[in-house]
PDB file of C-alpha atoms in Angstrom:
ATOM      1  CA  MET A 522       1.449  20.533  12.334  1.00 63.00           C
ATOM      2  CA  LYS A 523       4.171  17.643  13.252  1.00 75.00           C
ATOM      3  CA  LYS A 524       4.137  18.906  16.772  1.00 80.00           C
ATOM      4  CA  ILE A 525       0.232  18.515  17.162  1.00 77.00           C
ATOM      5  CA  LYS A 526       0.707  15.099  15.631  1.00 75.00           C
ATOM      6  CA  LYS A 527       3.646  13.898  17.871  1.00 80.00           C
ATOM      7  CA  PHE A 528       1.331  15.055  20.732  1.00 80.00           C
ATOM      8  CA  ILE A 529      -1.819  12.995  19.447  1.00 78.00           C
ATOM      9  CA  VAL A 530       0.432  10.220  19.287  1.00 77.00           C
ATOM     10  CA  ARG A 531       1.713  10.454  22.629  1.00 81.00           C
ATOM     11  CA  LEU A 532      -1.701  11.224  24.228  1.00 77.00           C
ATOM     12  CA  SER A 533      -3.432   7.836  21.834  1.00 79.00           C
ATOM     13  CA  LYS A 534      -0.196   5.874  23.689  1.00 81.00           C
ATOM     14  CA  SER A 535      -1.299   6.755  27.057  1.00 81.00           C
ATOM     15  CA  ASN A 536      -5.255   6.930  26.680  1.00 80.00           C
ATOM     16  CA  LYS A 537      -6.747   3.677  25.193  1.00 84.00           C
ATOM     17  CA  TYR A 538     -10.186   5.527  24.620  1.00 86.00           C
ATOM     18  CA  ILE A 539      -8.228   7.980  22.651  1.00 83.00           C
ATOM     19  CA  LYS A 540      -6.400   5.483  20.718  1.00 85.00           C
ATOM     20  CA  LYS A 541      -9.685   3.385  19.821  1.00 87.00           C
ATOM     21  CA  VAL A 542     -11.220   6.696  18.225  1.00 87.00           C
ATOM     22  CA  LEU A 543      -8.312   7.671  16.263  1.00 85.00           C
ATOM     23  CA  LYS A 544      -8.086   4.311  14.744  1.00 85.00           C
ATOM     24  CA  SER A 545     -11.683   4.681  14.146  1.00 88.00           C
ATOM     25  CA  ILE A 546     -11.306   8.264  12.373  1.00 86.00           C
ATOM     26  CA  ILE A 547      -8.148   6.865  10.395  1.00 85.00           C
ATOM     27  CA  ARG A 548     -10.503   3.638   9.075  1.00 87.00           C
ATOM     28  CA  LYS A 549     -12.844   5.997   7.911  1.00 90.00           C
ATOM     29  CA  ARG A 550     -10.822   8.243   6.227  1.00 88.00           C
ATOM     30  CA  ASN A 551      -8.747   5.602   4.563  1.00 87.00           C
ATOM     31  CA  SER A 552     -12.220   4.104   2.924  1.00 89.00           C
ATOM     32  CA  HIS A 553     -13.396   7.268   1.802  1.00 89.00           C
ATOM     33  CA  TRP A 554     -10.018   7.715   0.022  1.00 89.00           C
ATOM     34  CA  TYR A 555     -10.507   4.457  -1.389  1.00 88.00           C
ATOM     35  CA  HIS A 556     -14.079   4.839  -2.589  1.00 88.00           C
ATOM     36  CA  GLN A 557     -13.439   8.511  -3.916  1.00 90.00           C
ATOM     37  CA  PHE A 558     -10.517   6.919  -6.170  1.00 90.00           C
ATOM     38  CA  CYS A 559     -12.867   4.150  -7.438  1.00 86.00           C
ATOM     39  CA  LYS A 560     -15.261   6.569  -8.819  1.00 90.00           C
ATOM     40  CA  GLU A 561     -12.588   9.018 -10.144  1.00 91.00           C
ATOM     41  CA  ASN A 562     -10.107   6.237 -12.174  1.00 87.00           C
ATOM     42  CA  LYS A 563     -11.135   3.440 -14.222  1.00 92.00           C
ATOM     43  CA  ILE A 564      -9.358   0.057 -13.982  1.00 94.00           C
ATOM     44  CA  HIS A 565      -6.321  -0.544 -15.647  1.00 94.00           C
ATOM     45  CA  ASN A 566      -5.740  -4.230 -17.165  1.00 96.00           C
ATOM     46  CA  LYS A 567      -2.197  -4.161 -17.079  1.00 97.00           C
ATOM     47  CA  MET A 568      -1.533  -2.601 -13.087  1.00 97.00           C
ATOM     48  CA  ILE A 569      -0.811  -5.418 -10.466  1.00 97.00           C
ATOM     49  CA  VAL A 570      -0.074  -4.308  -6.836  1.00 97.00           C
ATOM     50  CA  PHE A 571       1.957  -6.513  -4.533  1.00 97.00           C
ATOM     51  CA  GLU A 572       1.874  -6.701  -0.922  1.00 95.00           C
ATOM     52  CA  SER A 573       3.918  -8.746   1.448  1.00 95.00           C
ATOM     53  CA  PHE A 574       3.399  -9.380   5.366  1.00 94.00           C
ATOM     54  CA  MET A 575       0.918  -6.058   5.040  1.00 92.00           C
ATOM     55  CA  GLY A 576       3.623  -3.615   3.496  1.00 93.00           C
ATOM     56  CA  ARG A 577       6.713  -4.868   6.119  1.00 93.00           C
ATOM     57  CA  LYS A 578       9.004  -7.007   3.806  1.00 93.00           C
ATOM     58  CA  TYR A 579       9.431  -8.245   0.247  1.00 95.00           C
ATOM     59  CA  ALA A 580       9.424 -11.593   0.772  1.00 93.00           C
ATOM     60  CA  ASP A 581       7.212 -14.959   0.518  1.00 93.00           C
ATOM     61  CA  SER A 582       5.020 -15.551  -2.593  1.00 95.00           C
ATOM     62  CA  PRO A 583       4.286 -11.947  -3.774  1.00 96.00           C
ATOM     63  CA  GLN A 584       8.161 -11.746  -4.184  1.00 96.00           C
ATOM     64  CA  ALA A 585       8.563 -14.953  -5.932  1.00 96.00           C
ATOM     65  CA  ILE A 586       5.378 -13.873  -8.371  1.00 97.00           C
ATOM     66  CA  TYR A 587       6.677 -10.812  -9.064  1.00 97.00           C
ATOM     67  CA  GLU A 588       9.809 -11.833  -9.952  1.00 96.00           C
ATOM     68  CA  GLU A 589       9.054 -14.460 -12.358  1.00 96.00           C
ATOM     69  CA  MET A 590       6.713 -11.708 -13.696  1.00 97.00           C
ATOM     70  CA  ILE A 591       9.521  -9.409 -14.379  1.00 95.00           C
ATOM     71  CA  LYS A 592      11.142 -12.447 -16.463  1.00 95.00           C
ATOM     72  CA  ASP A 593       8.109 -13.123 -18.910  1.00 95.00           C
ATOM     73  CA  ASP A 594       7.881 -10.953 -21.794  1.00 95.00           C
ATOM     74  CA  TYR A 595       4.236 -11.251 -21.804  1.00 96.00           C
ATOM     75  CA  PHE A 596       4.566  -8.576 -18.836  1.00 96.00           C
ATOM     76  CA  ASN A 597       6.812  -5.943 -20.539  1.00 95.00           C
ATOM     77  CA  ASP A 598       4.060  -3.464 -20.728  1.00 95.00           C
ATOM     78  CA  PHE A 599       2.483  -4.140 -17.244  1.00 97.00           C
ATOM     79  CA  THR A 600       2.929  -1.816 -14.507  1.00 96.00           C
ATOM     80  CA  PHE A 601       3.871  -3.303 -11.219  1.00 97.00           C
ATOM     81  CA  VAL A 602       3.282  -1.475  -7.902  1.00 97.00           C
ATOM     82  CA  TRP A 603       4.907  -2.405  -4.781  1.00 97.00           C
ATOM     83  CA  SER A 604       3.943  -1.163  -1.166  1.00 96.00           C
ATOM     84  CA  PHE A 605       5.985  -0.989   1.621  1.00 96.00           C
ATOM     85  CA  ARG A 606       6.012   0.980   5.339  1.00 93.00           C
ATOM     86  CA  LYS A 607       9.024   2.269   4.384  1.00 93.00           C
ATOM     87  CA  PRO A 608       9.709   2.203   0.385  1.00 94.00           C
ATOM     88  CA  GLN A 609      12.722   4.445   0.971  1.00 92.00           C
ATOM     89  CA  GLU A 610      14.394   1.553   2.512  1.00 91.00           C
ATOM     90  CA  LYS A 611      13.658  -0.683  -0.606  1.00 91.00           C
ATOM     91  CA  VAL A 612      15.137   1.326  -3.132  1.00 88.00           C
ATOM     92  CA  THR A 613      18.425  -0.521  -3.089  1.00 89.00           C
ATOM     93  CA  ILE A 614      16.968  -4.257  -4.008  1.00 91.00           C
ATOM     94  CA  PRO A 615      17.532  -4.527  -7.631  1.00 92.00           C
ATOM     95  CA  ALA A 616      14.361  -6.379  -8.743  1.00 92.00           C
ATOM     96  CA  LEU A 617      12.367  -3.403  -7.736  1.00 94.00           C
ATOM     97  CA  ASN A 618      13.769  -1.090 -10.296  1.00 93.00           C
ATOM     98  CA  ARG A 619      10.809  -1.743 -13.018  1.00 93.00           C
ATOM     99  CA  ALA A 620       8.522  -1.463 -10.131  1.00 96.00           C
ATOM    100  CA  VAL A 621       6.400   1.412  -8.573  1.00 96.00           C
ATOM    101  CA  LEU A 622       7.256   1.937  -4.751  1.00 96.00           C
ATOM    102  CA  ILE A 623       4.517   3.130  -2.520  1.00 96.00           C
ATOM    103  CA  LYS A 624       3.797   4.017   0.951  1.00 95.00           C
ATOM    104  CA  TYR A 625       1.782   1.309   2.740  1.00 93.00           C
ATOM    105  CA  ARG A 626      -1.968   2.845   3.106  1.00 91.00           C
ATOM    106  CA  SER A 627      -1.070   6.274   2.019  1.00 92.00           C
ATOM    107  CA  LYS A 628      -3.339   8.595  -0.256  1.00 93.00           C
ATOM    108  CA  GLU A 629      -1.202   7.517  -3.175  1.00 95.00           C
ATOM    109  CA  PHE A 630      -1.852   3.806  -1.939  1.00 94.00           C
ATOM    110  CA  TYR A 631      -5.299   3.682  -1.960  1.00 93.00           C
ATOM    111  CA  ASN A 632      -5.132   5.261  -5.550  1.00 94.00           C
ATOM    112  CA  TYR A 633      -3.243   2.425  -6.789  1.00 96.00           C
ATOM    113  CA  TYR A 634      -5.415  -0.284  -5.241  1.00 92.00           C
ATOM    114  CA  ALA A 635      -8.317   1.643  -6.836  1.00 94.00           C
ATOM    115  CA  LYS A 636      -6.972   1.199 -10.429  1.00 95.00           C
ATOM    116  CA  ALA A 637      -5.163  -2.072 -10.142  1.00 96.00           C
ATOM    117  CA  LYS A 638      -7.014  -4.812 -11.552  1.00 95.00           C
ATOM    118  CA  TYR A 639      -4.621  -7.624  -9.704  1.00 96.00           C
ATOM    119  CA  ILE A 640      -3.537  -7.267  -5.967  1.00 95.00           C
ATOM    120  CA  VAL A 641      -1.060 -10.059  -5.181  1.00 96.00           C
ATOM    121  CA  SER A 642      -0.945 -10.253  -1.329  1.00 95.00           C
ATOM    122  CA  ASN A 643      -0.177 -12.876   1.378  1.00 94.00           C
ATOM    123  CA  SER A 644      -2.610 -11.500   4.173  1.00 89.00           C
ATOM    124  CA  ARG A 645      -5.407  -9.844   4.610  1.00 81.00           C
ATOM    125  CA  ILE A 646      -6.890  -6.593   2.699  1.00 78.00           C
ATOM    126  CA  ASP A 647      -8.905  -4.459   4.265  1.00 71.00           C
TER     127      ASP A 647
END
């Protein structure tokens, strides 16, 4: 499976039409996941998803809001979720020990987006 995926990625880099078709397929798959999870899950009133620069960084206003929330006792029973493109690299950040780290635009990402009542982001949301 990995060889096939690598081949398709290489092919899409050399062919603009294939790249456009693949983006369309991925967009439809992601939309399907989100709508499926919206039907299956109910909204969790005490869940907040954070995202900064489309999953690239732990920074800016989402970081400031999150850090203030974890200091406040009112939010002790809230579930905080951070989405990153490479979540394994963010495990070392001490403030994130209270958050669930997920991969940006993964199936798990759309599941949490469908469940969360609040989404804090500093960029556009699909």
